[in-house]
mmCIF file of C-alpha atoms in Angstrom:
data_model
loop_
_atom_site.group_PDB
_atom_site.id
_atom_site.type_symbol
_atom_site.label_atom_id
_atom_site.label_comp_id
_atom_site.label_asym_id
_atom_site.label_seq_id
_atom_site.Cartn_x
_atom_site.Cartn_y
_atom_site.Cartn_z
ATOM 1 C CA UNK R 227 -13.579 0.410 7.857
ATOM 2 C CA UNK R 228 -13.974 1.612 4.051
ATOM 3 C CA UNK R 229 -11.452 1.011 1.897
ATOM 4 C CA UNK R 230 -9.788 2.976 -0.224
ATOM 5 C CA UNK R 231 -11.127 1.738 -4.035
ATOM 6 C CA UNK R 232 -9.513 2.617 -7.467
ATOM 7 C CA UNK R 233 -11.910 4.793 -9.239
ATOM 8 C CA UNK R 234 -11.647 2.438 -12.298
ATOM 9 C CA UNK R 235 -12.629 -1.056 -10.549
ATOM 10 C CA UNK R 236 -15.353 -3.178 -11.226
ATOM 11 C CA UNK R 237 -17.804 -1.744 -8.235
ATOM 12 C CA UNK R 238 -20.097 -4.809 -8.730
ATOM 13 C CA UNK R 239 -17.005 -7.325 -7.669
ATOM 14 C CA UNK R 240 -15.307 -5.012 -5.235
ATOM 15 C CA UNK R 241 -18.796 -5.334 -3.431
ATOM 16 C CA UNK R 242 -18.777 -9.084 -3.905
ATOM 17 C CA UNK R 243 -14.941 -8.533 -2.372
ATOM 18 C CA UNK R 244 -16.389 -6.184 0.341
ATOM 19 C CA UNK R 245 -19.092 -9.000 1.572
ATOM 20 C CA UNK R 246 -15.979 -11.462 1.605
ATOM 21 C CA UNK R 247 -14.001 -9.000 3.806
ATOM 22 C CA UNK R 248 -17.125 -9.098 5.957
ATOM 23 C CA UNK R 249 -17.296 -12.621 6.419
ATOM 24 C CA UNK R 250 -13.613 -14.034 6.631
ATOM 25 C CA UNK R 251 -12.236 -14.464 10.698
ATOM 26 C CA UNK R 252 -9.775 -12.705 11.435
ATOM 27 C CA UNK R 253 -6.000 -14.996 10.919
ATOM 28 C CA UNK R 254 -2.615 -13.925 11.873
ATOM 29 C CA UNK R 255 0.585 -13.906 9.988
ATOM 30 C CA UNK R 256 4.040 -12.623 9.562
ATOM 31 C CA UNK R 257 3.662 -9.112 8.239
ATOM 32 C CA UNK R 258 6.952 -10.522 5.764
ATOM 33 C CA UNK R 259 5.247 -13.432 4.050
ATOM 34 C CA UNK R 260 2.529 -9.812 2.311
ATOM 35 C CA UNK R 261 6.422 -8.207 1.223
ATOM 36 C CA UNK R 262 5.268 -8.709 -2.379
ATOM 37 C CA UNK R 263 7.664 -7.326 -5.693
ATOM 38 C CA UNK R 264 4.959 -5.429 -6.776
ATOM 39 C CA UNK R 265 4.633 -2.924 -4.087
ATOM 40 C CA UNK R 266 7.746 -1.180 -3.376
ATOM 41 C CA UNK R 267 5.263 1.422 -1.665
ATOM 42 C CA UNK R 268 5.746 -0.438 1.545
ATOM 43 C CA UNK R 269 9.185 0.342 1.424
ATOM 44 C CA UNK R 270 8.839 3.770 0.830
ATOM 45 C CA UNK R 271 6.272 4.177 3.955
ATOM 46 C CA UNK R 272 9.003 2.513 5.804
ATOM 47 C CA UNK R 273 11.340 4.556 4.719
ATOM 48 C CA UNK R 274 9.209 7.732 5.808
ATOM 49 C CA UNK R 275 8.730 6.634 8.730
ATOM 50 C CA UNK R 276 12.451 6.180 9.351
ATOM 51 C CA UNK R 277 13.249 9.490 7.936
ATOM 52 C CA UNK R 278 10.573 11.676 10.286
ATOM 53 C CA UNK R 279 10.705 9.560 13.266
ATOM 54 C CA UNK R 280 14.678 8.788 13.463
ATOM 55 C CA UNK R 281 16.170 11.270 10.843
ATOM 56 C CA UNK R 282 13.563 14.403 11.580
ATOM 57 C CA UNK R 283 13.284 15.030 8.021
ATOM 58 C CA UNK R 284 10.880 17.559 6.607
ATOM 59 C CA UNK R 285 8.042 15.653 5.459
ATOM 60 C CA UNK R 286 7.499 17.470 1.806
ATOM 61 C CA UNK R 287 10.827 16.376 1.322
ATOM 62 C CA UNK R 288 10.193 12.577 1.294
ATOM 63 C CA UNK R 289 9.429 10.164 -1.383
ATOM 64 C CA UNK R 290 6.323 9.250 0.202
ATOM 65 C CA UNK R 291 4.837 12.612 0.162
ATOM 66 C CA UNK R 292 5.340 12.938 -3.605
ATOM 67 C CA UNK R 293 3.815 9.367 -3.679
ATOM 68 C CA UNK R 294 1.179 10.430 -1.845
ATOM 69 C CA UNK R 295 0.697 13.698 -3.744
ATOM 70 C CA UNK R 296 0.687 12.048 -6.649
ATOM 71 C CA UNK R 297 -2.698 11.990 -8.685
ATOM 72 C CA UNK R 298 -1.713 9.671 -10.949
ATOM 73 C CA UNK R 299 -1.882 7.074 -8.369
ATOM 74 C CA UNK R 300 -5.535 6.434 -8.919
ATOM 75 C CA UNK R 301 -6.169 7.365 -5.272
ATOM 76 C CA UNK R 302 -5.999 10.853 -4.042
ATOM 77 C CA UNK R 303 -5.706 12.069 -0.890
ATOM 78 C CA UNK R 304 -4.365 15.379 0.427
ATOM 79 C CA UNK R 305 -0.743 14.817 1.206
ATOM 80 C CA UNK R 306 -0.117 17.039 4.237
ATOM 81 C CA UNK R 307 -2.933 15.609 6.219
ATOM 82 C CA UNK R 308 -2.130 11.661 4.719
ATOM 83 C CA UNK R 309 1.337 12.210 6.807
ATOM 84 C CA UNK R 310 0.194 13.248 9.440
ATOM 85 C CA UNK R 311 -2.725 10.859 9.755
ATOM 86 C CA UNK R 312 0.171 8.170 9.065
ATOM 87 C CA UNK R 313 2.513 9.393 11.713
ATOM 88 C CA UNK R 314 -0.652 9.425 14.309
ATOM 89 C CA UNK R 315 -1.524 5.685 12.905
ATOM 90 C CA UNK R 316 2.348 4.879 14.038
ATOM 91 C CA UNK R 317 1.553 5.938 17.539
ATOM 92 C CA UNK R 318 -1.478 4.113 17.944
ATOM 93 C CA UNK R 319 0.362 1.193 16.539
ATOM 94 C CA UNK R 320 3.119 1.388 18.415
ATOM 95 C CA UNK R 321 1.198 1.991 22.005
ATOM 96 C CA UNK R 322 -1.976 -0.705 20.932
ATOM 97 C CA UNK R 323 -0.556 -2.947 18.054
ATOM 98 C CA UNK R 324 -2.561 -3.268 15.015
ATOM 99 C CA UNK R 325 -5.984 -3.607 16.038
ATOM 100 C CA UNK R 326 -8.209 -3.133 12.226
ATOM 101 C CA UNK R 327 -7.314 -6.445 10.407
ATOM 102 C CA UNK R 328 -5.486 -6.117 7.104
ATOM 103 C CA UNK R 329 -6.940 -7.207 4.130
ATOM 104 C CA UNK R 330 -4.990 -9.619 2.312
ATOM 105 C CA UNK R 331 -6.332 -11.578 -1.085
ATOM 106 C CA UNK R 332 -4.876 -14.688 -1.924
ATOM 107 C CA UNK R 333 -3.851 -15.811 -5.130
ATOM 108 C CA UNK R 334 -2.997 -19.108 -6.559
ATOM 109 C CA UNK R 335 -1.944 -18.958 -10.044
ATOM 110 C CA UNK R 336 1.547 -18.924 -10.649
ATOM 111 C CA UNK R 337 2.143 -15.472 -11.806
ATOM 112 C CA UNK R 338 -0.301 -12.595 -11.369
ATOM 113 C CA UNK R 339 -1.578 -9.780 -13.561
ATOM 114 C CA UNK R 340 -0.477 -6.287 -12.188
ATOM 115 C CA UNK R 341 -0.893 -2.830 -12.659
ATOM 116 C CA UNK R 342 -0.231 0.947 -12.775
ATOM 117 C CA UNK R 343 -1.392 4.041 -13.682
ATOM 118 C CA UNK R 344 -0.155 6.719 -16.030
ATOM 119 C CA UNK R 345 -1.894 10.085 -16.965
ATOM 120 C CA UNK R 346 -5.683 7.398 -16.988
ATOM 121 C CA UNK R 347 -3.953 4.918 -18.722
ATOM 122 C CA UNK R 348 -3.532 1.499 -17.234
ATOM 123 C CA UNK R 349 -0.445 -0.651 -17.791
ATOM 124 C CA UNK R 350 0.019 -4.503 -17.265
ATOM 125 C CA UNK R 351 3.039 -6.374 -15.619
ATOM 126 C CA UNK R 352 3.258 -9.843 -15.163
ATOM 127 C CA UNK R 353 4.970 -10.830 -11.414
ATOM 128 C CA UNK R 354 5.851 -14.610 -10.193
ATOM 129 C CA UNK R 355 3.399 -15.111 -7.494
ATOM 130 C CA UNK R 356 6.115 -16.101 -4.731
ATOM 131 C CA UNK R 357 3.463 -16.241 -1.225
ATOM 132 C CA UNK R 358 0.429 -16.683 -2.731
ATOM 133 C CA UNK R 359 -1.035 -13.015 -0.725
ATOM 134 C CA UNK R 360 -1.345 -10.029 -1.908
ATOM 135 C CA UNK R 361 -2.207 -6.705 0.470
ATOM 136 C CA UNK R 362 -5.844 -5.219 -0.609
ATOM 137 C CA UNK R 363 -6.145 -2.872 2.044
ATOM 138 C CA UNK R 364 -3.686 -2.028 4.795
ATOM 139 C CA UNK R 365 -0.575 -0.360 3.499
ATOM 140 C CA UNK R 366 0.026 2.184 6.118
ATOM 141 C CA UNK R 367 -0.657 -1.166 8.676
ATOM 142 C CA UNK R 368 1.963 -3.194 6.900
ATOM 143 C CA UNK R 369 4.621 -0.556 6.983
ATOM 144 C CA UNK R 370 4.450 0.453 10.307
ATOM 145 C CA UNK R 371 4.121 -3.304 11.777
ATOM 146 C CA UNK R 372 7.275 -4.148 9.566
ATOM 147 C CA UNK R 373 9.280 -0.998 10.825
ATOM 148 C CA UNK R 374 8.457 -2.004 14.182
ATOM 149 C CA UNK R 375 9.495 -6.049 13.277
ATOM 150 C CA UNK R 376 6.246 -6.917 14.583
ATOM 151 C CA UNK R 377 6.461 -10.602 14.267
ATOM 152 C CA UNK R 378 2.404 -11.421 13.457
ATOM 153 C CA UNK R 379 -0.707 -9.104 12.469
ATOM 154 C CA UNK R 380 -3.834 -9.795 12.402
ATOM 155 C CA UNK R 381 -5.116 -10.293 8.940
ATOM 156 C CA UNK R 382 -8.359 -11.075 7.223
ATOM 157 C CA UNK R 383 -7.906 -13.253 3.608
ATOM 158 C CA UNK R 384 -10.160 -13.396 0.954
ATOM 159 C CA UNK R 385 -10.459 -14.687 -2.494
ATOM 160 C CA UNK R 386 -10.703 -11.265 -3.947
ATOM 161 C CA UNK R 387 -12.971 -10.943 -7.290
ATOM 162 C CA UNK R 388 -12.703 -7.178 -7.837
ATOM 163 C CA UNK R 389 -8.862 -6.342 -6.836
ATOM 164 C CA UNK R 390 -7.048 -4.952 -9.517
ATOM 165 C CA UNK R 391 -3.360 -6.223 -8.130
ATOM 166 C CA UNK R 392 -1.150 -2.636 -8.118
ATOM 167 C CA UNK R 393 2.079 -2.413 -9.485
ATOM 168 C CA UNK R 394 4.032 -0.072 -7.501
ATOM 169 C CA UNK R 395 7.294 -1.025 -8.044
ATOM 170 C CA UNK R 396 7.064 -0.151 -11.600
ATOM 171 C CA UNK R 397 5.122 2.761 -10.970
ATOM 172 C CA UNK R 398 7.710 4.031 -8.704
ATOM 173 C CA UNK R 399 10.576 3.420 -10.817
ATOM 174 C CA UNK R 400 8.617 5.624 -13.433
ATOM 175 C CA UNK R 401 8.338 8.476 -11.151
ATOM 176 C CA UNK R 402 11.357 8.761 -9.248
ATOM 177 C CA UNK R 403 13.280 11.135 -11.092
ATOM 178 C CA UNK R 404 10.310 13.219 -10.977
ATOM 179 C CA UNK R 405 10.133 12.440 -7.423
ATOM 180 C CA UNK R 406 13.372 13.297 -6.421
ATOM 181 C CA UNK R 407 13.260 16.806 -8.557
ATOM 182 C CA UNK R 408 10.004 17.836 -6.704
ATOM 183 C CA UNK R 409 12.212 17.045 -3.042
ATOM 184 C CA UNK R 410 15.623 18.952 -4.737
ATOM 185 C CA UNK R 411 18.011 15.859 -4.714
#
């Protein structure tokens, strides 16, 4: 499977990073020990997911959709289908388990580099590197194997060369004013 690759990475490593992904056998782990402080994303997927499956919210008026509509991002996708592609990767989960590997990078400085994205520009954030993993690819995975307290997923780690770590914590503490005026709250 192709993953999803910021527009402003280094394509030469992410290929190194690609033939890595190839290579590594496949490991499993608790999905917990890839909650990292830098992606608060996975907690808005889970929330999503708790407010259209339990809650039957309307989807354009969750956080995730403006996430997800969001250009800024660095990644763009169209945020009608994105949910609903999501919501159809919850079923499949949730009838098969996870069955693509996640792709996890692991890191063993002591604190890592992040970073986000505002109107092109990048911004840096420093974060104690408390497991050592970091999620590369595998977001919508994650979310849906932690709202379901899946208790291992399968996982493939690599030292990753071309990963530019995200900060969406930060990111999403920018926006969510924004966020919440776009959903009328």
């Amino acid at each position: 499977m192709k993953r999803d690759v910021q527009p402003q990475s280094d394509q030469f490593l992410n290929n190194i990073d690609n033939i890595s992904q190839k290579n590594a056998k496949i490991q499993r782990i608790n999905p917990k020990q890839l909650l990292t402080k830098n992606r608060d994303d996975i907690i808005v997927r889970q929330n999503f997911l708790d407010e259209i499956i339990n809650q039957q919210q309307n989807i354009k008026k969750t956080i995730y959709y403006q996430f997800i509509s969001d250009k800024e991002r660095g990644i763009v996708r169209e945020p009608q289908q994105a949910s609903k592609n999501f919501l159809k990767l919850y079923d499949e989960i949730k009838k098969n388990n996870i069955c693509e590997p996640i792709l996890v990078g692991k890191y063993n400085s002591p604190i890592l580099k992040t970073r986000y994205l505002i109107k092109n520009l990048k911004f840096w954030n420093e974060y104690e590197n408390q497991s050592g993993y970091q999620l590369i690819d595998g977001a919508h995975r994650l979310s849906i194997a932690l709202f379901l307290n899946l208790d291992s997923i399968p996982v493939k780690i690599i030292t990753a060369k071309g990963f530019e770590i995200p900060d969406y914590t930060q990111f999403l503490k920018l926006k969510r004013e924004e966020y919440l005026k776009e959903i009328g709250n």
